[in-house]
mmCIF file of C-alpha atoms and ligand atoms in Angstrom:
data_model
loop_
_atom_site.group_PDB
_atom_site.id
_atom_site.type_symbol
_atom_site.label_atom_id
_atom_site.label_comp_id
_atom_site.label_asym_id
_atom_site.label_seq_id
_atom_site.Cartn_x
_atom_site.Cartn_y
_atom_site.Cartn_z
ATOM 1 C CA MET Q 1 12.805 -27.695 -26.476
ATOM 2 C CA PRO Q 2 13.528 -28.092 -22.747
ATOM 3 C CA GLU Q 3 10.762 -29.122 -20.372
ATOM 4 C CA LEU Q 4 8.952 -26.238 -18.697
ATOM 5 C CA GLU Q 5 9.951 -27.615 -15.294
ATOM 6 C CA GLN Q 6 13.599 -27.592 -16.339
ATOM 7 C CA VAL Q 7 13.450 -23.961 -17.450
ATOM 8 C CA LEU Q 8 11.730 -22.919 -14.255
ATOM 9 C CA GLN Q 9 14.009 -24.977 -12.014
ATOM 10 C CA GLU Q 10 16.975 -23.092 -13.423
ATOM 11 C CA LYS Q 11 15.262 -19.785 -12.747
ATOM 12 C CA LEU Q 12 14.436 -20.892 -9.204
ATOM 13 C CA ASN Q 13 18.046 -21.925 -8.626
ATOM 14 C CA SER Q 14 19.327 -18.600 -9.822
ATOM 15 C CA LEU Q 15 16.891 -16.645 -7.625
ATOM 16 C CA LYS Q 16 17.937 -18.748 -4.658
ATOM 17 C CA GLU Q 17 21.635 -18.170 -5.306
ATOM 18 C CA ASN Q 18 20.997 -14.435 -5.420
ATOM 19 C CA ASN Q 19 18.919 -14.429 -2.235
ATOM 20 C CA LEU Q 20 15.905 -13.309 -4.226
ATOM 21 C CA LEU Q 21 13.734 -16.402 -3.927
ATOM 22 C CA ARG Q 22 10.366 -15.773 -2.306
ATOM 23 C CA THR Q 23 8.347 -18.360 -0.454
ATOM 24 C CA ILE Q 24 4.969 -18.340 1.247
ATOM 25 C CA ASN Q 25 4.926 -19.377 4.881
ATOM 26 C CA ASN Q 26 2.080 -20.444 7.117
ATOM 27 C CA SER Q 27 1.274 -17.561 9.404
ATOM 28 C CA ASP Q 28 -1.309 -18.124 12.099
ATOM 29 C CA ARG Q 29 -2.319 -14.582 12.958
ATOM 30 C CA SER Q 30 -5.044 -15.304 15.437
ATOM 31 C CA GLN Q 31 -3.888 -13.360 18.479
ATOM 32 C CA GLY Q 32 -3.401 -9.674 17.823
ATOM 33 C CA VAL Q 33 0.167 -8.914 16.859
ATOM 34 C CA TYR Q 34 1.361 -12.442 17.644
ATOM 35 C CA ILE Q 35 2.045 -14.806 14.812
ATOM 36 C CA GLU Q 36 2.674 -18.475 15.049
ATOM 37 C CA ARG Q 37 5.139 -19.723 12.509
ATOM 38 C CA ASN Q 38 6.907 -23.085 12.442
ATOM 39 C CA GLY Q 39 5.677 -23.704 15.971
ATOM 40 C CA LYS Q 40 7.209 -20.473 17.235
ATOM 41 C CA LYS Q 41 5.320 -17.484 18.579
ATOM 42 C CA LEU Q 42 6.640 -14.217 17.167
ATOM 43 C CA ILE Q 43 5.601 -10.587 17.586
ATOM 44 C CA SER Q 44 4.818 -9.280 14.137
ATOM 45 C CA PHE Q 45 6.086 -5.915 13.019
ATOM 46 C CA CYS Q 46 5.119 -6.493 9.412
ATOM 47 C CA CYS Q 47 1.331 -6.504 9.198
ATOM 48 C CA ASN Q 48 -0.549 -3.646 7.551
ATOM 49 C CA ASP Q 49 -3.419 -4.026 9.992
ATOM 50 C CA TYR Q 50 -2.341 -0.760 11.644
ATOM 51 C CA PHE Q 51 -5.445 -0.230 13.741
ATOM 52 C CA GLY Q 52 -5.897 -3.844 14.831
ATOM 53 C CA LEU Q 53 -9.270 -4.017 13.088
ATOM 54 C CA ALA Q 54 -8.839 -7.354 11.285
ATOM 55 C CA GLN Q 55 -9.331 -9.176 14.553
ATOM 56 C CA ASN Q 56 -11.659 -6.752 16.250
ATOM 57 C CA GLU Q 57 -14.763 -8.516 17.597
ATOM 58 C CA TYR Q 58 -17.184 -5.883 16.350
ATOM 59 C CA VAL Q 59 -15.685 -6.111 12.859
ATOM 60 C CA ILE Q 60 -15.778 -9.915 12.857
ATOM 61 C CA GLU Q 61 -19.403 -9.897 14.043
ATOM 62 C CA ALA Q 62 -20.293 -7.523 11.216
ATOM 63 C CA ALA Q 63 -18.639 -9.870 8.710
ATOM 64 C CA ILE Q 64 -20.570 -12.826 10.090
ATOM 65 C CA SER Q 65 -23.932 -11.106 10.067
ATOM 66 C CA ALA Q 66 -23.361 -9.823 6.523
ATOM 67 C CA ALA Q 67 -22.658 -13.389 5.438
ATOM 68 C CA TRP Q 68 -25.854 -14.662 7.113
ATOM 69 C CA GLN Q 69 -27.889 -11.909 5.522
ATOM 70 C CA TYR Q 70 -26.489 -11.916 1.975
ATOM 71 C CA GLY Q 71 -24.524 -15.157 1.614
ATOM 72 C CA ALA Q 72 -20.898 -16.265 1.543
ATOM 73 C CA GLY Q 73 -20.217 -15.101 -2.007
ATOM 74 C CA ALA Q 74 -21.624 -12.356 -4.203
ATOM 75 C CA GLY Q 75 -22.621 -14.661 -7.040
ATOM 76 C CA ALA Q 76 -21.632 -12.441 -9.976
ATOM 77 C CA SER Q 77 -19.918 -9.255 -11.053
ATOM 78 C CA ARG Q 78 -21.277 -6.031 -9.586
ATOM 79 C CA LEU Q 79 -22.712 -5.181 -12.985
ATOM 80 C CA ILE Q 80 -24.804 -8.353 -13.057
ATOM 81 C CA THR Q 81 -26.210 -9.405 -9.654
ATOM 82 C CA GLY Q 82 -23.250 -9.074 -7.276
ATOM 83 C CA ASN Q 83 -23.999 -5.550 -6.088
ATOM 84 C CA HIS Q 84 -25.483 -6.393 -2.673
ATOM 85 C CA PRO Q 85 -26.876 -3.441 -0.668
ATOM 86 C CA LEU Q 86 -23.792 -3.136 1.568
ATOM 87 C CA TYR Q 87 -21.792 -1.728 -1.367
ATOM 88 C CA GLY Q 88 -23.884 1.443 -1.473
ATOM 89 C CA ILE Q 89 -23.517 2.010 2.267
ATOM 90 C CA LEU Q 90 -19.735 1.660 2.151
ATOM 91 C CA GLU Q 91 -19.328 3.753 -0.998
ATOM 92 C CA LYS Q 92 -21.325 6.571 0.546
ATOM 93 C CA LYS Q 93 -19.210 6.470 3.704
ATOM 94 C CA LEU Q 94 -15.936 6.509 1.759
ATOM 95 C CA ALA Q 95 -17.048 9.383 -0.477
ATOM 96 C CA THR Q 96 -17.984 11.389 2.614
ATOM 97 C CA ILE Q 97 -14.624 10.702 4.287
ATOM 98 C CA LYS Q 98 -12.725 11.648 1.119
ATOM 99 C CA ASN Q 99 -14.968 14.619 0.504
ATOM 100 C CA THR Q 100 -15.829 13.564 -3.040
ATOM 101 C CA GLU Q 101 -19.158 13.186 -4.837
ATOM 102 C CA ASP Q 102 -18.904 9.474 -5.385
ATOM 103 C CA CYS Q 103 -16.940 6.272 -4.874
ATOM 104 C CA CYS Q 104 -16.572 2.887 -6.541
ATOM 105 C CA ILE Q 105 -15.376 -0.270 -4.784
ATOM 106 C CA PHE Q 106 -13.186 -2.789 -6.603
ATOM 107 C CA GLY Q 107 -12.162 -6.343 -5.740
ATOM 108 C CA SER Q 108 -8.818 -5.149 -4.345
ATOM 109 C CA GLY Q 109 -6.472 -2.192 -4.475
ATOM 110 C CA TYR Q 110 -4.532 -4.048 -7.141
ATOM 111 C CA LEU Q 111 -7.641 -4.538 -9.261
ATOM 112 C CA ALA Q 112 -8.560 -0.883 -8.739
ATOM 113 C CA ASN Q 113 -5.239 0.369 -10.087
ATOM 114 C CA ILE Q 114 -5.167 -1.939 -13.092
ATOM 115 C CA GLY Q 115 -8.767 -0.946 -13.852
ATOM 116 C CA ILE Q 116 -8.788 2.794 -13.215
ATOM 117 C CA ILE Q 117 -5.625 3.821 -15.048
ATOM 118 C CA PRO Q 118 -6.508 2.268 -18.430
ATOM 119 C CA ALA Q 119 -10.047 3.643 -18.049
ATOM 120 C CA LEU Q 120 -8.742 7.204 -17.745
ATOM 121 C CA VAL Q 121 -5.842 7.394 -20.199
ATOM 122 C CA GLY Q 122 -4.598 5.569 -23.274
ATOM 123 C CA LYS Q 123 -2.589 5.873 -26.454
ATOM 124 C CA GLY Q 124 -1.438 9.420 -27.133
ATOM 125 C CA ASP Q 125 -1.651 10.320 -23.428
ATOM 126 C CA LEU Q 126 1.133 10.662 -20.882
ATOM 127 C CA ILE Q 127 1.403 9.140 -17.421
ATOM 128 C CA ILE Q 128 4.032 10.490 -15.097
ATOM 129 C CA ALA Q 129 4.516 8.768 -11.753
ATOM 130 C CA ASP Q 130 6.831 8.930 -8.768
ATOM 131 C CA ARG Q 131 9.470 6.302 -9.366
ATOM 132 C CA LEU Q 132 8.596 4.486 -6.139
ATOM 133 C CA VAL Q 133 4.922 3.828 -6.867
ATOM 134 C CA HIS Q 134 3.573 0.354 -6.213
ATOM 135 C CA SER Q 135 3.967 -2.472 -8.709
ATOM 136 C CA CYS Q 136 0.243 -2.561 -9.525
ATOM 137 C CA VAL Q 137 0.379 1.065 -10.675
ATOM 138 C CA TYR Q 138 2.959 -0.032 -13.256
ATOM 139 C CA SER Q 139 0.683 -2.849 -14.340
ATOM 140 C CA GLY Q 140 -2.143 -0.357 -14.821
ATOM 141 C CA VAL Q 141 0.178 1.928 -16.758
ATOM 142 C CA LYS Q 142 1.195 -0.901 -19.092
ATOM 143 C CA LEU Q 143 -2.391 -1.932 -19.713
ATOM 144 C CA SER Q 144 -3.323 1.646 -20.569
ATOM 145 C CA GLY Q 145 -0.975 1.944 -23.540
ATOM 146 C CA ALA Q 146 -0.169 5.540 -22.541
ATOM 147 C CA GLU Q 147 3.393 6.839 -22.726
ATOM 148 C CA TYR Q 148 5.047 6.459 -19.341
ATOM 149 C CA LYS Q 149 7.649 8.572 -17.587
ATOM 150 C CA ARG Q 150 8.702 8.703 -13.979
ATOM 151 C CA TYR Q 151 10.111 11.400 -11.756
ATOM 152 C CA ALA Q 152 12.635 11.083 -8.952
ATOM 153 C CA HIS Q 153 11.036 10.179 -5.654
ATOM 154 C CA ASN Q 154 9.191 13.148 -4.137
ATOM 155 C CA ASP Q 155 11.325 15.450 -6.272
ATOM 156 C CA LEU Q 156 8.862 18.072 -7.493
ATOM 157 C CA GLU Q 157 11.456 20.066 -9.352
ATOM 158 C CA ASN Q 158 12.176 16.953 -11.364
ATOM 159 C CA LEU Q 159 8.427 16.456 -11.913
ATOM 160 C CA SER Q 160 8.123 19.993 -13.270
ATOM 161 C CA ASN Q 161 11.135 19.495 -15.525
ATOM 162 C CA VAL Q 162 9.812 16.270 -16.987
ATOM 163 C CA LEU Q 163 6.488 17.977 -17.638
ATOM 164 C CA GLN Q 164 8.164 21.033 -19.131
ATOM 165 C CA LYS Q 165 9.957 18.824 -21.604
ATOM 166 C CA ASN Q 166 7.148 16.437 -22.472
ATOM 167 C CA ARG Q 167 3.695 17.728 -21.645
ATOM 168 C CA ASN Q 168 2.943 19.399 -24.973
ATOM 169 C CA LYS Q 169 3.612 16.217 -26.953
ATOM 170 C CA TYR Q 170 0.576 14.435 -25.491
ATOM 171 C CA SER Q 171 -3.125 15.129 -25.285
ATOM 172 C CA ASN Q 172 -4.037 14.163 -21.710
ATOM 173 C CA CYS Q 173 -1.646 13.702 -18.820
ATOM 174 C CA LEU Q 174 -2.113 11.822 -15.545
ATOM 175 C CA ILE Q 175 0.243 12.306 -12.586
ATOM 176 C CA ILE Q 176 0.298 9.416 -10.090
ATOM 177 C CA THR Q 177 1.765 9.374 -6.600
ATOM 178 C CA GLU Q 178 1.223 7.518 -3.360
ATOM 179 C CA THR Q 179 0.214 9.575 -0.327
ATOM 180 C CA ILE Q 180 2.350 7.495 2.055
ATOM 181 C CA PHE Q 181 4.952 5.440 0.233
ATOM 182 C CA SER Q 182 4.547 1.757 0.964
ATOM 183 C CA MET Q 183 8.205 0.790 1.277
ATOM 184 C CA ASP Q 184 9.626 4.069 2.622
ATOM 185 C CA GLY Q 185 6.832 5.354 4.832
ATOM 186 C CA ASP Q 186 7.367 8.955 3.761
ATOM 187 C CA LYS Q 187 4.698 11.357 2.620
ATOM 188 C CA ALA Q 188 4.117 13.083 -0.710
ATOM 189 C CA ASP Q 189 3.305 16.781 -0.722
ATOM 190 C CA ILE Q 190 -0.102 16.463 -2.371
ATOM 191 C CA ASN Q 191 -0.829 20.202 -2.228
ATOM 192 C CA ALA Q 192 2.349 21.025 -4.103
ATOM 193 C CA ILE Q 193 1.882 18.223 -6.638
ATOM 194 C CA SER Q 194 -1.676 19.356 -7.218
ATOM 195 C CA LYS Q 195 -0.429 22.864 -8.007
ATOM 196 C CA ILE Q 196 2.007 21.471 -10.550
ATOM 197 C CA ALA Q 197 -0.788 19.347 -12.029
ATOM 198 C CA LYS Q 198 -2.890 22.492 -12.539
ATOM 199 C CA GLU Q 199 0.030 24.457 -13.932
ATOM 200 C CA PHE Q 200 0.701 21.828 -16.602
ATOM 201 C CA ASP Q 201 -2.915 20.926 -17.232
ATOM 202 C CA CYS Q 202 -2.650 17.383 -15.817
ATOM 203 C CA TRP Q 203 -4.973 15.191 -13.779
ATOM 204 C CA LEU Q 204 -3.764 13.919 -10.423
ATOM 205 C CA MET Q 205 -4.339 10.444 -9.004
ATOM 206 C CA THR Q 206 -3.265 9.439 -5.489
ATOM 207 C CA ASP Q 207 -2.829 5.956 -4.053
ATOM 208 C CA ASP Q 208 -3.718 6.164 -0.368
ATOM 209 C CA ALA Q 209 -3.241 2.469 0.462
ATOM 210 C CA HIS Q 210 -1.115 3.240 3.524
ATOM 211 C CA GLY Q 211 -2.418 6.704 4.310
ATOM 212 C CA PHE Q 212 -6.006 5.921 5.239
ATOM 213 C CA GLY Q 213 -6.616 7.008 8.813
ATOM 214 C CA MET Q 214 -2.925 7.706 9.221
ATOM 215 C CA ILE Q 215 -2.787 11.120 7.635
ATOM 216 C CA GLU Q 216 -5.366 13.781 7.109
ATOM 217 C CA SER Q 217 -7.467 12.919 4.087
ATOM 218 C CA GLU Q 218 -6.811 15.378 1.279
ATOM 219 C CA SER Q 219 -9.212 16.133 -1.521
ATOM 220 C CA LYS Q 220 -6.814 17.902 -3.877
ATOM 221 C CA ALA Q 221 -6.461 14.920 -6.200
ATOM 222 C CA ASP Q 222 -8.964 14.316 -8.991
ATOM 223 C CA ILE Q 223 -8.821 10.574 -8.390
ATOM 224 C CA GLN Q 224 -8.194 9.124 -4.935
ATOM 225 C CA MET Q 225 -7.781 5.374 -4.764
ATOM 226 C CA GLY Q 226 -7.059 3.212 -1.779
ATOM 227 C CA THR Q 227 -7.582 -0.157 -0.192
ATOM 228 C CA LEU Q 228 -9.845 -1.711 2.416
ATOM 229 C CA SER Q 229 -7.195 -4.381 2.966
ATOM 230 C CA LYS Q 230 -4.695 -2.551 5.167
ATOM 231 C CA GLY Q 231 -5.697 -0.095 7.899
ATOM 232 C CA LEU Q 232 -9.349 -1.082 7.535
ATOM 233 C CA GLY Q 233 -8.509 -4.706 8.246
ATOM 234 C CA SER Q 234 -10.767 -6.165 5.550
ATOM 235 C CA TYR Q 235 -10.306 -6.605 1.796
ATOM 236 C CA GLY Q 236 -11.052 -4.689 -1.381
ATOM 237 C CA GLY Q 237 -10.079 -1.481 -3.164
ATOM 238 C CA TYR Q 238 -11.873 1.758 -3.869
ATOM 239 C CA VAL Q 239 -11.681 4.958 -5.852
ATOM 240 C CA CYS Q 240 -13.236 8.267 -4.820
ATOM 241 C CA ALA Q 241 -13.804 11.084 -7.324
ATOM 242 C CA SER Q 242 -16.478 13.245 -8.926
ATOM 243 C CA LYS Q 243 -19.708 11.578 -10.041
ATOM 244 C CA ILE Q 244 -18.807 11.769 -13.710
ATOM 245 C CA ILE Q 245 -15.403 10.149 -13.193
ATOM 246 C CA ILE Q 246 -16.973 7.357 -11.139
ATOM 247 C CA ASP Q 247 -19.802 6.856 -13.647
ATOM 248 C CA TYR Q 248 -17.222 6.477 -16.383
ATOM 249 C CA ILE Q 249 -15.032 4.098 -14.357
ATOM 250 C CA LYS Q 250 -18.077 1.921 -13.607
ATOM 251 C CA THR Q 251 -18.817 1.563 -17.280
ATOM 252 C CA SER Q 252 -15.266 0.995 -18.479
ATOM 253 C CA ALA Q 253 -12.857 -0.448 -15.878
ATOM 254 C CA LYS Q 254 -12.433 -4.053 -16.952
ATOM 255 C CA SER Q 255 -11.191 -5.336 -13.591
ATOM 256 C CA LEU Q 256 -14.496 -4.137 -12.133
ATOM 257 C CA MET Q 257 -16.767 -5.310 -14.931
ATOM 258 C CA TYR Q 258 -15.314 -8.762 -15.442
ATOM 259 C CA SER Q 259 -14.473 -9.817 -11.894
ATOM 260 C CA THR Q 260 -16.882 -11.138 -9.290
ATOM 261 C CA ALA Q 261 -18.095 -8.719 -6.624
ATOM 262 C CA LEU Q 262 -16.609 -8.963 -3.140
ATOM 263 C CA PRO Q 263 -18.230 -11.294 -0.621
ATOM 264 C CA PRO Q 264 -20.774 -9.433 1.555
ATOM 265 C CA SER Q 265 -18.792 -10.292 4.719
ATOM 266 C CA VAL Q 266 -15.816 -8.312 3.452
ATOM 267 C CA ILE Q 267 -17.884 -5.179 2.851
ATOM 268 C CA GLY Q 268 -19.710 -5.630 6.149
ATOM 269 C CA ALA Q 269 -16.359 -5.766 7.944
ATOM 270 C CA ALA Q 270 -15.075 -2.611 6.231
ATOM 271 C CA ILE Q 271 -18.240 -0.699 7.185
ATOM 272 C CA ALA Q 272 -17.781 -1.772 10.816
ATOM 273 C CA SER Q 273 -14.118 -0.713 10.721
ATOM 274 C CA LEU Q 274 -15.078 2.754 9.512
ATOM 275 C CA GLU Q 275 -17.668 3.018 12.285
ATOM 276 C CA LEU Q 276 -15.043 2.114 14.875
ATOM 277 C CA ILE Q 277 -12.573 4.671 13.490
ATOM 278 C CA GLU Q 278 -15.292 7.327 13.537
ATOM 279 C CA GLU Q 279 -16.095 6.540 17.155
ATOM 280 C CA ASN Q 280 -12.477 6.274 18.336
ATOM 281 C CA PRO Q 281 -10.261 8.432 16.116
ATOM 282 C CA ASP Q 282 -7.540 7.933 18.720
ATOM 283 C CA ILE Q 283 -6.732 4.407 17.504
ATOM 284 C CA CYS Q 284 -5.445 5.973 14.293
ATOM 285 C CA LYS Q 285 -2.882 8.100 16.110
ATOM 286 C CA GLN Q 286 -1.198 5.319 18.011
ATOM 287 C CA PRO Q 287 0.635 3.426 15.249
ATOM 288 C CA LEU Q 288 2.513 6.608 14.341
ATOM 289 C CA GLU Q 289 3.350 7.272 17.981
ATOM 290 C CA LYS Q 290 4.819 3.784 18.293
ATOM 291 C CA ALA Q 291 6.781 4.229 15.068
ATOM 292 C CA ARG Q 292 8.240 7.398 16.551
ATOM 293 C CA ILE Q 293 9.263 5.699 19.796
ATOM 294 C CA PHE Q 294 11.044 3.051 17.711
ATOM 295 C CA ALA Q 295 12.776 5.464 15.343
ATOM 296 C CA ASP Q 296 13.863 7.678 18.205
ATOM 297 C CA ILE Q 297 15.621 4.823 20.008
ATOM 298 C CA VAL Q 298 17.221 3.431 16.834
ATOM 299 C CA GLY Q 299 18.320 6.898 15.742
ATOM 300 C CA LEU Q 300 16.335 7.099 12.523
ATOM 301 C CA LYS Q 301 14.652 10.235 11.211
ATOM 302 C CA LYS Q 302 11.202 11.041 12.574
ATOM 303 C CA PRO Q 303 8.635 8.823 10.796
ATOM 304 C CA GLU Q 304 5.700 10.365 8.904
ATOM 305 C CA SER Q 305 3.653 7.165 9.046
ATOM 306 C CA ALA Q 306 3.516 3.761 10.712
ATOM 307 C CA ILE Q 307 6.036 2.407 8.187
ATOM 308 C CA VAL Q 308 9.698 2.641 9.135
ATOM 309 C CA PRO Q 309 12.344 1.297 6.759
ATOM 310 C CA LEU Q 310 15.844 0.390 7.833
ATOM 311 C CA ILE Q 311 17.763 0.357 4.590
ATOM 312 C CA ILE Q 312 20.594 -2.133 4.749
ATOM 313 C CA GLY Q 313 21.643 -2.512 1.125
ATOM 314 C CA GLY Q 314 22.444 -6.089 0.146
ATOM 315 C CA GLU Q 315 19.968 -8.960 -0.008
ATOM 316 C CA ASP Q 316 22.123 -11.403 1.947
ATOM 317 C CA GLU Q 317 22.675 -8.888 4.752
ATOM 318 C CA VAL Q 318 18.963 -8.233 5.037
ATOM 319 C CA LEU Q 319 18.172 -11.924 5.270
ATOM 320 C CA LYS Q 320 20.805 -12.347 7.964
ATOM 321 C CA VAL Q 321 19.375 -9.530 10.058
ATOM 322 C CA PHE Q 322 15.874 -10.847 9.467
ATOM 323 C CA ALA Q 323 16.918 -14.254 10.862
ATOM 324 C CA GLN Q 324 18.621 -12.637 13.852
ATOM 325 C CA LEU Q 325 15.479 -10.711 14.769
ATOM 326 C CA GLU Q 326 13.393 -13.839 14.295
ATOM 327 C CA GLY Q 327 15.698 -15.522 16.797
ATOM 328 C CA GLU Q 328 14.820 -12.739 19.240
ATOM 329 C CA GLY Q 329 11.100 -13.362 18.726
ATOM 330 C CA PHE Q 330 10.313 -10.615 16.214
ATOM 331 C CA LEU Q 331 8.888 -11.018 12.757
ATOM 332 C CA VAL Q 332 9.727 -8.149 10.407
ATOM 333 C CA ALA Q 333 9.569 -7.785 6.638
ATOM 334 C CA ALA Q 334 12.767 -8.347 4.644
ATOM 335 C CA ILE Q 335 12.149 -6.360 1.472
ATOM 336 C CA ARG Q 336 14.356 -7.062 -1.534
ATOM 337 C CA PRO Q 337 14.505 -6.024 -5.177
ATOM 338 C CA PRO Q 338 12.536 -5.858 -7.383
ATOM 339 C CA THR Q 339 10.064 -4.660 -4.732
ATOM 340 C CA VAL Q 340 12.567 -1.889 -3.953
ATOM 341 C CA PRO Q 341 15.419 -0.531 -6.115
ATOM 342 C CA LYS Q 342 18.687 -2.462 -6.291
ATOM 343 C CA ASP Q 343 21.050 -1.961 -3.334
ATOM 344 C CA THR Q 344 18.244 -0.719 -1.108
ATOM 345 C CA ALA Q 345 17.171 -4.041 0.405
ATOM 346 C CA ARG Q 346 15.722 -3.221 3.780
ATOM 347 C CA LEU Q 347 13.892 -4.250 6.859
ATOM 348 C CA ARG Q 348 10.463 -2.720 6.939
ATOM 349 C CA PHE Q 349 8.857 -2.267 10.334
ATOM 350 C CA THR Q 350 5.154 -1.495 10.596
ATOM 351 C CA PHE Q 351 3.474 -0.466 13.819
ATOM 352 C CA SER Q 352 0.047 -1.245 15.132
ATOM 353 C CA VAL Q 353 -2.130 0.143 17.866
ATOM 354 C CA LEU Q 354 -1.900 -3.364 19.349
ATOM 355 C CA HIS Q 355 1.864 -3.293 19.940
ATOM 356 C CA LYS Q 356 2.911 -2.938 23.553
ATOM 357 C CA ASP Q 357 5.302 -0.034 24.089
ATOM 358 C CA GLU Q 358 7.678 -2.360 25.929
ATOM 359 C CA ASP Q 359 7.884 -4.660 22.894
ATOM 360 C CA VAL Q 360 8.507 -1.688 20.610
ATOM 361 C CA ARG Q 361 11.318 -0.546 22.904
ATOM 362 C CA ARG Q 362 12.868 -4.006 23.181
ATOM 363 C CA LEU Q 363 12.894 -4.393 19.401
ATOM 364 C CA ALA Q 364 14.379 -0.921 18.988
ATOM 365 C CA GLU Q 365 17.164 -1.614 21.502
ATOM 366 C CA ILE Q 366 18.115 -4.812 19.696
ATOM 367 C CA VAL Q 367 18.109 -3.084 16.323
ATOM 368 C CA ARG Q 368 20.155 -0.154 17.648
ATOM 369 C CA GLY Q 369 22.663 -2.475 19.281
ATOM 370 C CA ASN Q 370 23.297 -4.537 16.180
ATOM 371 C CA PHE Q 371 22.708 -2.805 12.918
ATOM 372 C CA SER Q 372 23.664 0.439 11.350
ATOM 373 C CA PRO Q 373 21.549 1.663 8.465
ATOM 374 C CA LEU Q 374 22.948 3.315 5.351
ATOM 375 C CA SER Q 375 23.733 6.882 6.258
ATOM 376 C CA GLU Q 376 21.005 9.490 5.821
ATOM 377 C CA GLY Q 377 20.700 11.148 2.482
ATOM 378 C CA GLU Q 378 22.773 8.568 0.674
ATOM 379 C CA GLU Q 379 21.620 8.857 -2.920
ATOM 380 C CA ILE Q 380 20.430 5.732 -4.630
ATOM 381 C CA THR Q 381 20.709 6.098 -8.358
ATOM 382 C CA ASP Q 382 19.171 3.972 -11.054
HETATM 383 C C1 LIG A 1 -1.061 -2.830 -1.022
HETATM 384 C C2 LIG A 1 -1.060 -1.774 -2.019
HETATM 385 C C3 LIG A 1 -1.908 -1.824 -3.124
HETATM 386 C C4 LIG A 1 -2.781 -3.024 -3.401
HETATM 387 O O1 LIG A 1 -3.868 -3.085 -2.532
HETATM 388 P P1 LIG A 1 -4.535 -4.502 -2.226
HETATM 389 O O2 LIG A 1 -5.875 -4.151 -1.689
HETATM 390 O O3 LIG A 1 -3.658 -5.196 -1.248
HETATM 391 O O4 LIG A 1 -4.605 -5.233 -3.523
HETATM 392 C C5 LIG A 1 -1.902 -0.754 -3.992
HETATM 393 N N1 LIG A 1 -1.099 0.295 -3.804
HETATM 394 C C6 LIG A 1 -0.267 0.371 -2.756
HETATM 395 C C7 LIG A 1 0.598 1.562 -2.598
HETATM 396 C C8 LIG A 1 -0.212 -0.662 -1.835
HETATM 397 O O5 LIG A 1 0.645 -0.597 -0.814
#
């Protein structure tokens, strides 16, 4: 039998040859949208901290005072002794914002998805999800043991067809979509999907990781999950739903029951972020405005969120463009398979309230001058 290191070294070599190797780099993100990497100061267009809250003084102060009051760590799972009083305050706020009866906070969005889905459906049930949903939704689906089918991205006719063909073979059925798609930045039509869910007697779950604050909060879905780790600038996941659904999740989602509660500072920060958004709803509008300035100059279609993809195709091309932009002082995300489907490697630009318009324009001019995206409407097939 070969040594484990030998097996893995070969896999690493092959990933590297195919431009699919991932590495983790030091990123000193201590000054707004500026990142220091390898001694170089870059303007980041790849953080999910859309509203600049992660480094907001009020938010940081709230984290510090929560730590002084309740300690650095929670000490146990929420079901044992980890449920410090800040949880209740944040859950109440989130339920109010989402217009649901109740809410439950998880350790992260990832932990929420891998906990909620198996709690709701299992063997003999059907899950049908948009084919572009996040990797952790797939993990939740696998853990659930339910039968899994996907529908073409945002293609509701396809969703109806898949349901027409399959719905009656299963007892319960859960439809899952993102509100704003994480790698494409486009929006799902939740109203229309919710109608289809009713028509075929399905439950609907939405993942609002990138939609929070960005788009109007909808309450059409039975289960609305999201994260505190992106727009809210903190960490953690949540699910909002009716009291009975939440009661059941609390007593059955393993990633909640068997994982330590979040540190008080993290919840304190998220509460402060929500307060700031409530007081200044305008900060939530600006990332989208900046995305639109960028897309307009580059000649891309009008963005629906603060995420703008520039689909390039091949992995090597994307890495080349990434390096070129880094040379110009910009840090962007080079997204490659399997995060996105094959042949759709892309640059992913995210916009923050903290970006200066002049920097957005300069980046856009450079992108427009150098790179042409795949033409609009080009179909990517599996
Ligand atoms: C980031 C993300 C998650 C995971 O949330 P974390 O809090 O970062 O674990 C889940 N779903 C989507 C769509 C995401 O983009």
